[in-house]
CSV table of C-alpha atoms and ligand atoms in Angstrom, one decimal:
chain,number,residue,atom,x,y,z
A,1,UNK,CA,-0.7,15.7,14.8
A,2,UNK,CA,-3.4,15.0,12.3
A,3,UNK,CA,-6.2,12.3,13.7
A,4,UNK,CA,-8.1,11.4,10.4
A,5,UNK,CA,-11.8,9.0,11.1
A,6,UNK,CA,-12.7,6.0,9.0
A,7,UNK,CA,-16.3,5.4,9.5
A,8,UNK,CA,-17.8,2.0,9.0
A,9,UNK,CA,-21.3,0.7,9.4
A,10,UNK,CA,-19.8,-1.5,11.9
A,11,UNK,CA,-16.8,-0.4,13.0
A,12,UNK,CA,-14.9,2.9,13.0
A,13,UNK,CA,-11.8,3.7,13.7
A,14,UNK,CA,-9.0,6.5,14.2
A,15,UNK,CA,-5.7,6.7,12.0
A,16,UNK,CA,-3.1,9.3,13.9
A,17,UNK,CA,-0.3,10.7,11.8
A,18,UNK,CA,2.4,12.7,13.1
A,19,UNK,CA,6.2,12.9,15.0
A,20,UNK,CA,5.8,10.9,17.9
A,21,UNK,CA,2.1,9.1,17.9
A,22,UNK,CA,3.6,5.9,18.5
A,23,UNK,CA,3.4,7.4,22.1
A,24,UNK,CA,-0.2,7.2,22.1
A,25,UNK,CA,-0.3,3.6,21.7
A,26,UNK,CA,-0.8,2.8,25.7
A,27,UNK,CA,-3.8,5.2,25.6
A,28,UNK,CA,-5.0,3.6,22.4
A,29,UNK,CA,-4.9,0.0,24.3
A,30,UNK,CA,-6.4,1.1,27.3
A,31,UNK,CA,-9.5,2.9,25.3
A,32,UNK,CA,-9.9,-0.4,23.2
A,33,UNK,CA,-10.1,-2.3,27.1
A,34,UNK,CA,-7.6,-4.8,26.2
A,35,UNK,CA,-6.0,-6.5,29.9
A,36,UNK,CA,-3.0,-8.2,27.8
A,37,UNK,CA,-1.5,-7.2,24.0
A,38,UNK,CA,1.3,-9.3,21.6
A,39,UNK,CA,3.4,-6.6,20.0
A,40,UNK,CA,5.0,-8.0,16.4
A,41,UNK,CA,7.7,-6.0,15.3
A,42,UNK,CA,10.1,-5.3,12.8
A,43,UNK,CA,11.5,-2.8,14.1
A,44,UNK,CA,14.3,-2.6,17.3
A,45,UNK,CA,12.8,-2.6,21.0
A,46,UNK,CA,13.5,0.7,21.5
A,47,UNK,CA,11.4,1.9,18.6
A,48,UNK,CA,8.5,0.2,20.2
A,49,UNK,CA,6.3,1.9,22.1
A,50,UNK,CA,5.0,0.9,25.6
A,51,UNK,CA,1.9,-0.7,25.6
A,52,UNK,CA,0.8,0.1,29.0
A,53,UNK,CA,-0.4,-3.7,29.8
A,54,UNK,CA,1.1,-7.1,30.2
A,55,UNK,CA,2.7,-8.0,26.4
A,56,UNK,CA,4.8,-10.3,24.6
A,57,UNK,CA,7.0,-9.0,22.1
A,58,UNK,CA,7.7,-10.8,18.6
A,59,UNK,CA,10.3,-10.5,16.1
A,60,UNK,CA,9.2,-9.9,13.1
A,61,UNK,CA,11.0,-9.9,9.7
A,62,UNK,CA,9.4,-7.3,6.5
A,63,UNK,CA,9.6,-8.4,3.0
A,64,UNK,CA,7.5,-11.1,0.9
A,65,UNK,CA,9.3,-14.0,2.2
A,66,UNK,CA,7.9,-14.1,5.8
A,67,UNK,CA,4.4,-13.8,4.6
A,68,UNK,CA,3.0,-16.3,4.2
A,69,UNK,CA,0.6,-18.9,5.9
A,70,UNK,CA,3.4,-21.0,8.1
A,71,UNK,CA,4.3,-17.5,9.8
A,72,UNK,CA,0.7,-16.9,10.7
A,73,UNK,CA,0.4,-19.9,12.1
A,74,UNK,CA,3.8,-19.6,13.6
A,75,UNK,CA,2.3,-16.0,15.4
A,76,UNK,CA,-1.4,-17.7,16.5
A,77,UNK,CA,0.7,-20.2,18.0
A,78,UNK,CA,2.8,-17.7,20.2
A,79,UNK,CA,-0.7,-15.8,20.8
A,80,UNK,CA,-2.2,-19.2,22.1
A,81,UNK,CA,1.0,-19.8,24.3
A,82,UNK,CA,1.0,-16.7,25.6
A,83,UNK,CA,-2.9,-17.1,26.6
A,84,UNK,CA,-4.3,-14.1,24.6
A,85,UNK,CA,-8.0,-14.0,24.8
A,86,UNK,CA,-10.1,-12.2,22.2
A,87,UNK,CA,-10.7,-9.9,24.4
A,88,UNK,CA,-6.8,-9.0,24.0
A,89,UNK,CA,-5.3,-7.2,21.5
A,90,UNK,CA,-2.4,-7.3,18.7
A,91,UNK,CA,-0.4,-4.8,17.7
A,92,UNK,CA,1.9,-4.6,14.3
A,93,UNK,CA,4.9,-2.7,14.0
A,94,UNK,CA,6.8,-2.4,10.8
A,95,UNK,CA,6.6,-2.1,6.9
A,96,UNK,CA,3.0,-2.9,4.7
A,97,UNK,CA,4.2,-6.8,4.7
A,98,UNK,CA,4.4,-7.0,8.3
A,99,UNK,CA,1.1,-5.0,8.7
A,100,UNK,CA,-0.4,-7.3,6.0
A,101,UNK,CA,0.5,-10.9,7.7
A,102,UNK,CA,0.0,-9.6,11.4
A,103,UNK,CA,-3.5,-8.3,10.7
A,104,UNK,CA,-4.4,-11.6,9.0
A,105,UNK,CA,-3.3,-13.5,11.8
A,106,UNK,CA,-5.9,-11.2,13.7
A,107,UNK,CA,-8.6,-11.5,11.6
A,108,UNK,CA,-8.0,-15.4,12.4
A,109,UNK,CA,-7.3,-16.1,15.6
A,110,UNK,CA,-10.0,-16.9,17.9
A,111,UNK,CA,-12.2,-15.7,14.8
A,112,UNK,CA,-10.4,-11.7,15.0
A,113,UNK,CA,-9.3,-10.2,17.9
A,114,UNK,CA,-8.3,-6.4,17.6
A,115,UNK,CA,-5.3,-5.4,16.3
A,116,UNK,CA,-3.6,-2.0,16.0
A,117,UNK,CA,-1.2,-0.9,13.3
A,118,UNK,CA,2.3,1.0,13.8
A,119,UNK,CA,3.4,1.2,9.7
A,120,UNK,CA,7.1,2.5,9.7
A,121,UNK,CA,7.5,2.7,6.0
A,122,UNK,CA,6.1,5.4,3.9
A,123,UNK,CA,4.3,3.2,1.9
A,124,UNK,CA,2.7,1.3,4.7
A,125,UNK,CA,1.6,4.4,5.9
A,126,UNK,CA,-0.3,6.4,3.0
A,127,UNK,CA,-1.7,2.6,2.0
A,128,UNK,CA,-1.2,-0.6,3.8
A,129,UNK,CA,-1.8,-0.1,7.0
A,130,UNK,CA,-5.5,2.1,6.3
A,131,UNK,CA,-8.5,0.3,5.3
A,132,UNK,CA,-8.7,-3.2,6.4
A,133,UNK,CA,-6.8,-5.5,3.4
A,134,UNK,CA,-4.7,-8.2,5.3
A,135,UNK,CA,-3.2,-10.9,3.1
A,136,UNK,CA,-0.3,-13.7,2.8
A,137,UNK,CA,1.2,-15.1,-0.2
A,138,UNK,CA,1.5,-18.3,-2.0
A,139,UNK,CA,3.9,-19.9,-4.0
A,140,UNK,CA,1.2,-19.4,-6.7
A,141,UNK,CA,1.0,-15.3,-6.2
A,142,UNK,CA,1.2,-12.6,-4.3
A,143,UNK,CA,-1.7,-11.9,-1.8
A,144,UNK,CA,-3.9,-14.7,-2.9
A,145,UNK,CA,-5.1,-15.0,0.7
A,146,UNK,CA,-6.5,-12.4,2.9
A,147,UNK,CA,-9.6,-11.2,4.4
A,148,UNK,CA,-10.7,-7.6,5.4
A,149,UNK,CA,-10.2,-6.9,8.8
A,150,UNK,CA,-10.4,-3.8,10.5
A,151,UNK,CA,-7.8,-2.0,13.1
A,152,UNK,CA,-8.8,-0.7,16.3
A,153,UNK,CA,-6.6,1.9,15.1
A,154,UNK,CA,-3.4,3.3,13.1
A,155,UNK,CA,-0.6,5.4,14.7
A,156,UNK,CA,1.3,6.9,11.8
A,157,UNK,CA,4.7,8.2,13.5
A,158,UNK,CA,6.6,10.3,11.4
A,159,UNK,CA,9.7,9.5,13.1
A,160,UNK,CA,9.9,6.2,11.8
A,161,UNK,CA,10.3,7.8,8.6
A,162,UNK,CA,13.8,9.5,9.2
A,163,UNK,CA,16.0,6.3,9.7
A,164,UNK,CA,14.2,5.1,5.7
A,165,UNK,CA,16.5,4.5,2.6
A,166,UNK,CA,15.5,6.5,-0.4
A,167,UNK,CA,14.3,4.2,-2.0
A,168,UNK,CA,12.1,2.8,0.5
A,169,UNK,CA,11.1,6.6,0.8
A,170,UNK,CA,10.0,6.6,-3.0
A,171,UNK,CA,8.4,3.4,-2.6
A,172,UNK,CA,5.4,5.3,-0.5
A,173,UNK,CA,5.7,8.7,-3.2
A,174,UNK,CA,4.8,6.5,-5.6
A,175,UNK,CA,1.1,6.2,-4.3
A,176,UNK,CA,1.4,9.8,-2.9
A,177,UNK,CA,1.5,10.7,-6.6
A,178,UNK,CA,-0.8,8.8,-7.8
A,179,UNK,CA,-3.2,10.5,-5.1
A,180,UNK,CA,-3.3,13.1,-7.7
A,181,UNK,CA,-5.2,11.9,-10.0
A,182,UNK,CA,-7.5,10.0,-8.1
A,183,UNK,CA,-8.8,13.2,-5.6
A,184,UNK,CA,-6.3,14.4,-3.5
A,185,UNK,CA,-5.3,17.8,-3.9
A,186,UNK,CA,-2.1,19.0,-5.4
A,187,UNK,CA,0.1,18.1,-2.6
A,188,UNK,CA,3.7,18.5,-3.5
A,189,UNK,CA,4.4,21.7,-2.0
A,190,UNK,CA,3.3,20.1,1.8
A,191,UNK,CA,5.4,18.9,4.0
A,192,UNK,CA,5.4,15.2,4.7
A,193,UNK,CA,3.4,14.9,7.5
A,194,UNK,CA,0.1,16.9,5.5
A,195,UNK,CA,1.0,14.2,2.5
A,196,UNK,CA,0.9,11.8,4.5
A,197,UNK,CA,-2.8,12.8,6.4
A,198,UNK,CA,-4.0,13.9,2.7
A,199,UNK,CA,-3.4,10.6,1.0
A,200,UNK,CA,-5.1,8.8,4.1
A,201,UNK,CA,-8.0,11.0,4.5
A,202,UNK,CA,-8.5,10.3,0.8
A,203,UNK,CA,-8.4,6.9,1.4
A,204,UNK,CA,-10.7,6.9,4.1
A,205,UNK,CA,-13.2,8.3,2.2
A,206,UNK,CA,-12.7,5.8,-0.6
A,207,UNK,CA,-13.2,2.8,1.7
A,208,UNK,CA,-15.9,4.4,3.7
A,209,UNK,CA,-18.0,4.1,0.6
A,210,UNK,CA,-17.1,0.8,-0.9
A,211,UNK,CA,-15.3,-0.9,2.2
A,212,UNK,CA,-14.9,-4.7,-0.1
A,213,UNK,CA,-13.7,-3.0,-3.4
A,214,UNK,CA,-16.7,-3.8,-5.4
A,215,UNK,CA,-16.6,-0.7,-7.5
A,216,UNK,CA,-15.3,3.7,-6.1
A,217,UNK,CA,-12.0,1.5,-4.4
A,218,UNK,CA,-10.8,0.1,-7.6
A,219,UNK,CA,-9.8,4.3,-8.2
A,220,UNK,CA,-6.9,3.4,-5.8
A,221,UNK,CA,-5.1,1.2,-8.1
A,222,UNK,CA,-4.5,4.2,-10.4
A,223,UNK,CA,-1.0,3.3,-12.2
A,224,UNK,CA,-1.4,-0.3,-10.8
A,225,UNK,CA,-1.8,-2.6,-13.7
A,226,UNK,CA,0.9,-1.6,-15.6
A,227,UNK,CA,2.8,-0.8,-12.1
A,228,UNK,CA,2.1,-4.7,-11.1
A,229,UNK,CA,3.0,-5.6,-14.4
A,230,UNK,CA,6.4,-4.1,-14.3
A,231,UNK,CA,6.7,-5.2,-11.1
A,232,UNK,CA,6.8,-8.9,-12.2
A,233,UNK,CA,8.4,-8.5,-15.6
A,234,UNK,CA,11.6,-6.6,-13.8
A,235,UNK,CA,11.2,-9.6,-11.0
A,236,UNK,CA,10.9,-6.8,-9.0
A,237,UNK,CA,14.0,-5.0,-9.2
A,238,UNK,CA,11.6,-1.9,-9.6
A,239,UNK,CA,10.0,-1.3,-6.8
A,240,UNK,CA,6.2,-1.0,-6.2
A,241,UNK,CA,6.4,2.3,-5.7
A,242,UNK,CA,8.3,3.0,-9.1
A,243,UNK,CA,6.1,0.8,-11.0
A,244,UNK,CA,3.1,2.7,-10.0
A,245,UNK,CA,4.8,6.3,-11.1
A,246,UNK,CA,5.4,4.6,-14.1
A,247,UNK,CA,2.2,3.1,-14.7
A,248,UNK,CA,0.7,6.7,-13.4
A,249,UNK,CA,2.5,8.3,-16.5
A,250,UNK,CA,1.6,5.6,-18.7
A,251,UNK,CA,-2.3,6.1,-17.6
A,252,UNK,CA,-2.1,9.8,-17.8
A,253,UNK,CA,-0.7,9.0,-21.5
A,254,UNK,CA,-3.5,6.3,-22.3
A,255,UNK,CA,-5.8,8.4,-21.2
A,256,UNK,CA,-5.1,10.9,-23.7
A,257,UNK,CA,-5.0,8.9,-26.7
A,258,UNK,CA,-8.5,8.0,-25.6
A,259,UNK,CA,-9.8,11.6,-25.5
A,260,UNK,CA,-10.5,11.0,-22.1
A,261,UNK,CA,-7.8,14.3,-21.3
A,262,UNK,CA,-6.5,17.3,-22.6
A,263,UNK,CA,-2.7,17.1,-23.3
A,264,UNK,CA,-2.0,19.6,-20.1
A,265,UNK,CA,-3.4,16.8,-18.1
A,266,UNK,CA,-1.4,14.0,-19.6
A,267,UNK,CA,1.8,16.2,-19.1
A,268,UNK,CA,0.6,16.7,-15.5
A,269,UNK,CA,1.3,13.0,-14.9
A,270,UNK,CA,5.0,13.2,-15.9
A,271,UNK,CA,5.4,16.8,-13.9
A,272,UNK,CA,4.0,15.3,-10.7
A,273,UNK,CA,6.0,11.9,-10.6
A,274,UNK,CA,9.1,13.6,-11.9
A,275,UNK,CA,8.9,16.2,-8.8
A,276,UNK,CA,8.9,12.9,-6.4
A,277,UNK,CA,12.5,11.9,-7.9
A,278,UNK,CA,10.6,9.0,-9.2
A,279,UNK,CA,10.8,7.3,-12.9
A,280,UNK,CA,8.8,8.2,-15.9
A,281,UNK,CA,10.1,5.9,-18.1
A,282,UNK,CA,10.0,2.2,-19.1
A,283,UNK,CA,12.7,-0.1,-18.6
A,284,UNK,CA,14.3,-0.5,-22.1
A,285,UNK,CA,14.5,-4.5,-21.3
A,286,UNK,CA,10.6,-4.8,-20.8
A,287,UNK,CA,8.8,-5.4,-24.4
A,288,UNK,CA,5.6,-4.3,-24.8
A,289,UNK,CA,4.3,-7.7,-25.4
A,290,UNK,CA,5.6,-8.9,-22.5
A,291,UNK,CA,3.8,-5.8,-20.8
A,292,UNK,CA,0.1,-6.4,-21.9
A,293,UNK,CA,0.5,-10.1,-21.7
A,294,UNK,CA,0.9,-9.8,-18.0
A,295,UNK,CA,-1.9,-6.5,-17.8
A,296,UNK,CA,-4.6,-8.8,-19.3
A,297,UNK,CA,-4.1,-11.3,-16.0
A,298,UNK,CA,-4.3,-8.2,-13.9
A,299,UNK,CA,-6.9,-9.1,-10.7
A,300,UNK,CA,-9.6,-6.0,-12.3
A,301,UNK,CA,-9.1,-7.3,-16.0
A,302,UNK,CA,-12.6,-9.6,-16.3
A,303,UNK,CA,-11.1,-10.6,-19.9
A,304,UNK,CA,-9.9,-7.7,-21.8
A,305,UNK,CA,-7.3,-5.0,-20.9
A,306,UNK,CA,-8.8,-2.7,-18.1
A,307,UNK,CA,-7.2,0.2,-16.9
A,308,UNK,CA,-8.1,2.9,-14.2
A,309,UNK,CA,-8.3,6.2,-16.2
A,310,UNK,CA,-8.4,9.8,-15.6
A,311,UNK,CA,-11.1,11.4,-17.1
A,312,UNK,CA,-14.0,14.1,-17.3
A,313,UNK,CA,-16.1,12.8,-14.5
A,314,UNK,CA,-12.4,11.8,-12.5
A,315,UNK,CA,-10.8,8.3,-12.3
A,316,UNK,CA,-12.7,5.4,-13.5
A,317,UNK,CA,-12.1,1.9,-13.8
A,318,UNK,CA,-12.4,1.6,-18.6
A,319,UNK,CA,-12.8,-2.1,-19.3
A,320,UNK,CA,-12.1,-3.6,-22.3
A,321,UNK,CA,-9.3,-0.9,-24.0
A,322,UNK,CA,-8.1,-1.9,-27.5
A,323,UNK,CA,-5.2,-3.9,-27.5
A,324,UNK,CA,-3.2,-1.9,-30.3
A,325,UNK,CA,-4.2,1.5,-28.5
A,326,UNK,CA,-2.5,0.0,-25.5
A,327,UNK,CA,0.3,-1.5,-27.6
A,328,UNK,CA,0.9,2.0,-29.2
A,329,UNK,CA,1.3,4.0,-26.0
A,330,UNK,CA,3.3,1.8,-24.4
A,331,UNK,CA,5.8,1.9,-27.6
A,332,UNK,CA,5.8,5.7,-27.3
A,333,UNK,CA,6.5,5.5,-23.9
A,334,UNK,CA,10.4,6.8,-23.0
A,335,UNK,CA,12.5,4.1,-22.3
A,336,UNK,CA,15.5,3.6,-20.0
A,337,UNK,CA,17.6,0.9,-19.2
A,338,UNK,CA,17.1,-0.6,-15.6
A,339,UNK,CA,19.8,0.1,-14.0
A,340,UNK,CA,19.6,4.1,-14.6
A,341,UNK,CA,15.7,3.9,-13.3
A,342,UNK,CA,16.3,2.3,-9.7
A,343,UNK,CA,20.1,3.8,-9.5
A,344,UNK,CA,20.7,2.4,-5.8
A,345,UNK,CA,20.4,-1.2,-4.6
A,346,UNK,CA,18.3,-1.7,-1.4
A,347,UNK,CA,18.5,-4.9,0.8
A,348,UNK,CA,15.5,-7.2,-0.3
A,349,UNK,CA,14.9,-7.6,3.7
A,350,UNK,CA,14.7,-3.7,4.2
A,351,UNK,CA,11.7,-3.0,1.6
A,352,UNK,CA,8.4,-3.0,1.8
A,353,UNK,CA,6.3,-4.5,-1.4
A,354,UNK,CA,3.2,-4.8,0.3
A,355,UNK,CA,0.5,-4.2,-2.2
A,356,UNK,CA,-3.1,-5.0,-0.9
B,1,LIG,N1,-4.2,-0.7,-1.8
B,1,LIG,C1,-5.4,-0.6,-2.4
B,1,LIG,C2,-6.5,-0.8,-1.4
B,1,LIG,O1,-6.4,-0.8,-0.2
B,1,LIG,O2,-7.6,-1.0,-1.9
């Protein structure tokens, strides 16, 4: 078991990674002093662990559609019924969505009572779940309300892992790839568990520095605005997770045609999202107009194109890249049609998009 520390001025916490932390969770509650916890859960009852103090246990669905304002008002609602004090705690059990709306429903009620995190997707666990982003939806866009807020802690259990569709699976490699670029060490020969601990310790350190992603955190959207771009110009048939490998190679690329790299680094960028199983290549549907019109409304653009880029001092955030340098990479980018990138369909209800 890996137990990595993220250490705030104000609040620090443990994230545990590992087969079987979800065990821990009872010791967790009783360090954090909590008398009574509300466990929301994605997942079956036997997957959730014992809590060691009086609970209520929630139903919980993962995927966009549940989150969203009316379920956290739905979930304070239960927490007042049940009498839940802020001296309580909540916990969350499931993918990066569920981790996402439950901790915003935290950071609300009774102005934020403690909640602890139990991501079961991949992606929930090298990302979501670590370093405080909560957020719900609106019709207008994803994620347009949130507030950082803090777990008590973060049990990363392996097992949850093992009952994942592959695609799910990918969905988290596609940030473990893009780990590469922005610190991490080469990690593809690991096994899962040390990829897992790698990407979070690396995260960790990121937020410890820059906790409200006013500058260093932007480093963790590496392959994220062409990633978010494809995202919505597929209407999400590729998931986030592909989008980002995609948008890794295409920064690897666009950081070469800038000078920023030498050509063994851009070809690194392929080499490491190929040996994921993820895609390399744009969809052959997407035009590249269609591409930059939806990078230039990308949250880090302040008015130009802006990109996070590999480079001699390590991943930055470059504002203001030329349009027709942009235009030309992504036109010399491989493409493929859709359906041989994302060759088997996964249940909307079964993925995790979370993206904070
Ligand atoms: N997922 C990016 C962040 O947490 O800042």
């Amino acid at each position: 078991m890996a137990s990595i520390p993220l250490r705030l001025r104000d609040h620090s916490y443990d994230v545990l990674i590992g087969p079987g932390v979800r065990t821990s969770l009872a010791e967790v509650v009783g360090r954090l002093g909590a008398r009574r916890a509300v466990v929301v859960s994605a997942r079956p009852r036997e997957w959730v662990p014992d809590t060691g103090v009086e609970t209520l246990l929630l139903p919980a669905r993962d995927g966009e559609r549940d989150k969203t304002l009316t379920t956290v008002e739905a979930l304070c609602g239960e927490f007042v019924r049940f009498g839940l004090t802020r001296s309580d705690l909540v916990v969350s059990c499931g993918g990066g969505t569920t981790t996402d709306v439950v901790g915003l429903a935290a950071a609300l009620y009774h102005r934020g009572v403690t909640v602890v995190h139990l991501p079961t997707t991949l992606l929930a666990q090298v990302d979501a779940s670590v370093g405080g982003k909560t957020a719900v939806n609106l019709p207008a866009g994803k994620n347009l309300v949130g507030a950082y807020w803090q777990p008590g802690a973060v049990l990363c259990d392996t097992d949850y892992l093992s009952t994942l569709p592959r695609r799910e699976m990918l969905n988290g490699y596609g940030e473990i790839a893009r780990a590469h670029f922005i610190g991490a060490p080469d990690l593809r020969s690991l096994p899962l568990a040390d990829q897992i601990a790698a990407s979070v310790r690396l995260k960790a350190r990121i937020v410890e520095v820059d906790e409200r992603d006013s500058g260093l955190r932007h480093i963790l959207n590496y392959g994220h605005t062409l990633g978010h771009a494809l995202e919505r110009a597929t209407g999400f048939a590729l998931r986030h997770g592909e989008a980002v490998a995609i948008g890794t190679v295409f920064a690897g690329r666009l950081a070469g045609a800038l000078g920023r790299i030498d050509r063994a680094r851009v070809a690194e960028h392929q080499d490491v999202v190929r040996s994921y199983g993820l895609p390399a290549a744009l969809p052959a549907e997407t035009e590249s107009a269609t591409l930059i019109r939806l990078m230039r409304h990308d949250k880090k653009a302040i008015g130009g194109l802006a990109f996070v880029l590999d480079g001699p001092n390590g991943a930055e955030l470059v504002d203001d890249v030329p349009h027709e340098t942009v235009e030309h990479v992504l036109d010399g980018m491989p493409r493929m049609p859709l359906g041989e990138l994302v060759d088997e369909a996964v249940p909307a209800a079964t993925t995790d998009t979370a993206r904070p």
